[in-house]
CSV table of C-alpha atoms in Angstrom, one decimal:
chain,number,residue,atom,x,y,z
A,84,UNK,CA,5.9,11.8,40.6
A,85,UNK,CA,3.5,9.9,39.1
A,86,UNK,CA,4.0,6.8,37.3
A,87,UNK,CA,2.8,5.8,34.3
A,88,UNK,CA,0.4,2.4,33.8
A,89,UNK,CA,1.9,0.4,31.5
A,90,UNK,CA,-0.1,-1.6,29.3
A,91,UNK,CA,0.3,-5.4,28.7
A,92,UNK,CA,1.5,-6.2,25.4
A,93,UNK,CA,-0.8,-9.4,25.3
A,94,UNK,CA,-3.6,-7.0,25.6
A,95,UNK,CA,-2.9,-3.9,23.5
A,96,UNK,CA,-2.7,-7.2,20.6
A,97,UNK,CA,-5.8,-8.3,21.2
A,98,UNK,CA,-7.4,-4.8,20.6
A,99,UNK,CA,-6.2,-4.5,17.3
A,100,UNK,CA,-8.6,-5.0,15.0
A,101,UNK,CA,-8.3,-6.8,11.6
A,102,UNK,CA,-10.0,-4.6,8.8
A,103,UNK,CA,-12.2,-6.5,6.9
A,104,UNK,CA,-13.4,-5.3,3.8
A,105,UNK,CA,-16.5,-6.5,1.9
A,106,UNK,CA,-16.0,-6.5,-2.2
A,107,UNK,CA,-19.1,-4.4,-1.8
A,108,UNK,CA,-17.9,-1.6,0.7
A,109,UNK,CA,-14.3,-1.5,-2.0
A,110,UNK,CA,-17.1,-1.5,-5.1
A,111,UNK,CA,-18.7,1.4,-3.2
A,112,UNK,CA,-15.4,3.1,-1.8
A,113,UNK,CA,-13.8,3.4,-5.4
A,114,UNK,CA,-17.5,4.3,-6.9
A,115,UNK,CA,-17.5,0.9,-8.7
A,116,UNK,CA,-13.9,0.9,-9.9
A,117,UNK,CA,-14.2,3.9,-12.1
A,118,UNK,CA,-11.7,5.0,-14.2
A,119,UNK,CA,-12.0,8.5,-12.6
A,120,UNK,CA,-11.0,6.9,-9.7
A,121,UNK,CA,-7.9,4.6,-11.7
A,122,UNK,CA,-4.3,6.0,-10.3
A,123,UNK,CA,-2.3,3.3,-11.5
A,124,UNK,CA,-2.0,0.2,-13.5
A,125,UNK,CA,0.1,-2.8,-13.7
A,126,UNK,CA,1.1,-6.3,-15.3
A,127,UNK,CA,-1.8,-7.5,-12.7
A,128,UNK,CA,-4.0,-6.0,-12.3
A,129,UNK,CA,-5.2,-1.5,-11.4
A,130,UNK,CA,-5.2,0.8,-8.7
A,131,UNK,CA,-8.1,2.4,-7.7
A,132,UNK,CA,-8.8,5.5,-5.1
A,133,UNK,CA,-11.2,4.8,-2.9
A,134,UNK,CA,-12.8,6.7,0.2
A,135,UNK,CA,-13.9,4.8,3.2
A,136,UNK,CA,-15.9,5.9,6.4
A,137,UNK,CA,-17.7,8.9,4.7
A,138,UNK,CA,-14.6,11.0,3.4
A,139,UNK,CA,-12.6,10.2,6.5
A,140,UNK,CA,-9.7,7.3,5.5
A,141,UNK,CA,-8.5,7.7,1.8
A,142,UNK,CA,-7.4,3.6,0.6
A,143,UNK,CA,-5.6,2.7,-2.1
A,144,UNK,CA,-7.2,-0.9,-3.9
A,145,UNK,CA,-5.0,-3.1,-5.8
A,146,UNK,CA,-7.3,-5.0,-8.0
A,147,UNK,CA,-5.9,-8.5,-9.5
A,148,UNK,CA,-7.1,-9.0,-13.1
A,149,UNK,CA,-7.6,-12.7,-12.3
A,150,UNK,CA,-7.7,-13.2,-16.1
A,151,UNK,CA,-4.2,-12.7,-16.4
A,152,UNK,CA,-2.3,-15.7,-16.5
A,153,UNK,CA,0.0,-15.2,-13.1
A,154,UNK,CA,-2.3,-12.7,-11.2
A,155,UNK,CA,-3.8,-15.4,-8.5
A,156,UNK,CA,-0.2,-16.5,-7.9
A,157,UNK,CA,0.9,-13.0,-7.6
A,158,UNK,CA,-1.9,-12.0,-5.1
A,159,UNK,CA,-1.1,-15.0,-2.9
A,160,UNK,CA,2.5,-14.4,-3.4
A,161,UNK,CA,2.1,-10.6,-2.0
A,162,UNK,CA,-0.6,-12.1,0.5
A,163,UNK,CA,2.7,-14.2,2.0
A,164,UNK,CA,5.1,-11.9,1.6
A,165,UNK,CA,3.7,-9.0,3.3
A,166,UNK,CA,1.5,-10.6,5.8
A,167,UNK,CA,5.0,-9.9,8.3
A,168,UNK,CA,6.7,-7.3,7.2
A,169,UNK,CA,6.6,-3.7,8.6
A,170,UNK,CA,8.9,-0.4,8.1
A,171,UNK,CA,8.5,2.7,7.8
A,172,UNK,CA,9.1,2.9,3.9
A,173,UNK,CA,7.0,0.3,3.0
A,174,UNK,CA,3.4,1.3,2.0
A,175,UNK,CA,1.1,0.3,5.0
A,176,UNK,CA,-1.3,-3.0,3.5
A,177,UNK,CA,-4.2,-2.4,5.6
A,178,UNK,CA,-6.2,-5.9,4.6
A,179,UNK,CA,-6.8,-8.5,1.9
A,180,UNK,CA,-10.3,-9.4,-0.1
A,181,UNK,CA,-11.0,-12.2,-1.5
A,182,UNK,CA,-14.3,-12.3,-2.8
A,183,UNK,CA,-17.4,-12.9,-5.1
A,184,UNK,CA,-18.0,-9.7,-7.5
A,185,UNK,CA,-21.3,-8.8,-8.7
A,186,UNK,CA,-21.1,-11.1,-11.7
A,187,UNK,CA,-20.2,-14.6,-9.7
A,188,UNK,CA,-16.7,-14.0,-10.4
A,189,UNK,CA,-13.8,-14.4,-8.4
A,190,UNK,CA,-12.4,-10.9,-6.9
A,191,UNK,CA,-8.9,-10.6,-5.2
A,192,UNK,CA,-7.6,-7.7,-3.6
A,193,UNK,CA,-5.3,-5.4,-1.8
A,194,UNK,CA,-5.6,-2.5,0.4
A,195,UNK,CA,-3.5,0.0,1.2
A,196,UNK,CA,-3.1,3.4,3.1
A,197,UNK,CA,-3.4,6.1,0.4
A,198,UNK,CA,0.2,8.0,-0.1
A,199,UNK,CA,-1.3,11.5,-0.6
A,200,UNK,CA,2.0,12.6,-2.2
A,201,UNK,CA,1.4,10.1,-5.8
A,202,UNK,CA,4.5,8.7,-6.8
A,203,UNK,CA,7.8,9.6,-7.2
A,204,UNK,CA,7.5,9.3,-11.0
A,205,UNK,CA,4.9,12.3,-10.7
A,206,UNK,CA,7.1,14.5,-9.0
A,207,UNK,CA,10.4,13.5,-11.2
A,208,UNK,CA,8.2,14.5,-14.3
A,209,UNK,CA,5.2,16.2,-13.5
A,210,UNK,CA,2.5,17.3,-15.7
A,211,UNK,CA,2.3,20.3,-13.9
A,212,UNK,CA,5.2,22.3,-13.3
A,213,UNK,CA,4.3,23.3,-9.4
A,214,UNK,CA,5.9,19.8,-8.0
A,215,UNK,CA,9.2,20.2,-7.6
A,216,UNK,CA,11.7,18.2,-5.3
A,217,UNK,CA,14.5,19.7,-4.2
A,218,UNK,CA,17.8,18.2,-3.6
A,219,UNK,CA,17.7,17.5,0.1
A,220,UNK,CA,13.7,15.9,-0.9
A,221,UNK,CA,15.5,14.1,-3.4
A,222,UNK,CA,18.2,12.8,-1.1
A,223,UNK,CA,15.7,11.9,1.2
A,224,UNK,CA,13.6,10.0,-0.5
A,225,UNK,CA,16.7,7.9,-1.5
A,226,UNK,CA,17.9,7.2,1.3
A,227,UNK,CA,13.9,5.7,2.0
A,228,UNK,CA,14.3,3.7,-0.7
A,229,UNK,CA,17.7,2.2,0.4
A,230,UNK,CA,16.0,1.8,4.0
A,231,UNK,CA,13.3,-0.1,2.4
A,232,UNK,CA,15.1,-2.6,0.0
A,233,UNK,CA,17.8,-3.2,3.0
A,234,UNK,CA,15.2,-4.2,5.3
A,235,UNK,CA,13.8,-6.7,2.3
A,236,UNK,CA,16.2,-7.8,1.5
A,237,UNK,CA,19.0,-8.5,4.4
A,238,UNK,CA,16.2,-7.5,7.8
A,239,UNK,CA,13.1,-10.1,6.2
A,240,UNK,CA,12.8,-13.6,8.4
A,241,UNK,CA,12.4,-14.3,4.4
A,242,UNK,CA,14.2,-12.5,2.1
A,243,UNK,CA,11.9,-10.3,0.1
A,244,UNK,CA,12.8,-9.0,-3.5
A,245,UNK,CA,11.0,-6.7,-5.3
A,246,UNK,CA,11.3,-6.6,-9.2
A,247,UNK,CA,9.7,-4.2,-10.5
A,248,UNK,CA,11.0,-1.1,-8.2
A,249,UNK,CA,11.0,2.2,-10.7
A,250,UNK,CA,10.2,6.0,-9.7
A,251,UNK,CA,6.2,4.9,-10.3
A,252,UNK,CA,6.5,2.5,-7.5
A,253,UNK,CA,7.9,4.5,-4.9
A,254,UNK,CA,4.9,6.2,-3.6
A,255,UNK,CA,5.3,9.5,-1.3
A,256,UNK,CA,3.2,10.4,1.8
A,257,UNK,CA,2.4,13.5,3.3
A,258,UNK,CA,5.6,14.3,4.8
A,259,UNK,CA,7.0,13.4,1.1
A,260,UNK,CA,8.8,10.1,3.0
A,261,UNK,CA,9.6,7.5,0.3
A,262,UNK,CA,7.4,4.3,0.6
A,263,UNK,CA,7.6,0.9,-1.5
């Protein structure tokens, strides 16, 4: 029999790499924030598509309208909150930009792993009629969304809440698993 080599722990940390992400390579990923590329929108700021690595990793950009009264607060708010959390239903953050934009300005962001599936909202009251959940999908997805908020709010070294959770907001991946 042979035995597997375990790795240390120490070590496997320090090969994980921290994604960093120019504003230029997110400009370039979501083909300068078009509105082509837009998925989403919200009291902060928009959502953008964006395609990283030549076509190989799909990211989802959450671009803080800094003009908004709140928005910096909000990013370093999210920046704080999910900086330690990790479950399966909550949408993977993949890194943070904070930036200069082509115009001097500041630009604050958030990336995320794409959910292939859309949202929940889409699937609940699609456009076209070919998505369709069926009961045990629905059922499922539920139950990710309880697994999620209990995690927040009772698993969290700090107790996370999240205000604004509606059937837009919980985002599906490619096994349709529920995400927030």
């Amino acid at each position: 029999q042979k035995k597997r080599k375990e790795k240390d722990p120490a070590s496997n940390f320090s090969e994980k790499k921290i994604l960093e992400l120019s504003y230029q390579t997110l400009y370039k990923a979501s083909d300068g924030f078009s509105s082509a590329n837009m998925i989403g929108i919200g009291s902060f700021g928009s959502v953008y598509k964006g395609i990283l690595d030549g076509g190989e990793t799909l990211i989802a950009i959450k671009v803080f309208n800094l003009m908004r009264r709140g928005a910096f607060k909000s990013f370093l708010a999210e920046c704080e909150a999910l900086r330690n959390i990790r479950h399966r239903n909550l949408v993977k953050v993949l890194t943070a930009c904070s930036s200069v934009d082509y115009q001097g300005n500041d630009f604050k962001a958030l990336v995320y792993e794409f959910m292939v599936n859309g949202s929940l909202e889409e699937w609940l009251h699609p456009l076209v009629e070919t998505r369709n959940l069926n009961i045990l999908q629905r059922l499922n997805i539920a139950i990710d969304v309880a697994c999620a908020l209990d995690y927040l709010h009772h698993r969290c070294e700090t107790q996370i809440v999240h205000c604004d959770l509606k059937p837009s907001n919980v985002l599906l991946d490619k096994e349709l698993t529920g995400c927030v």
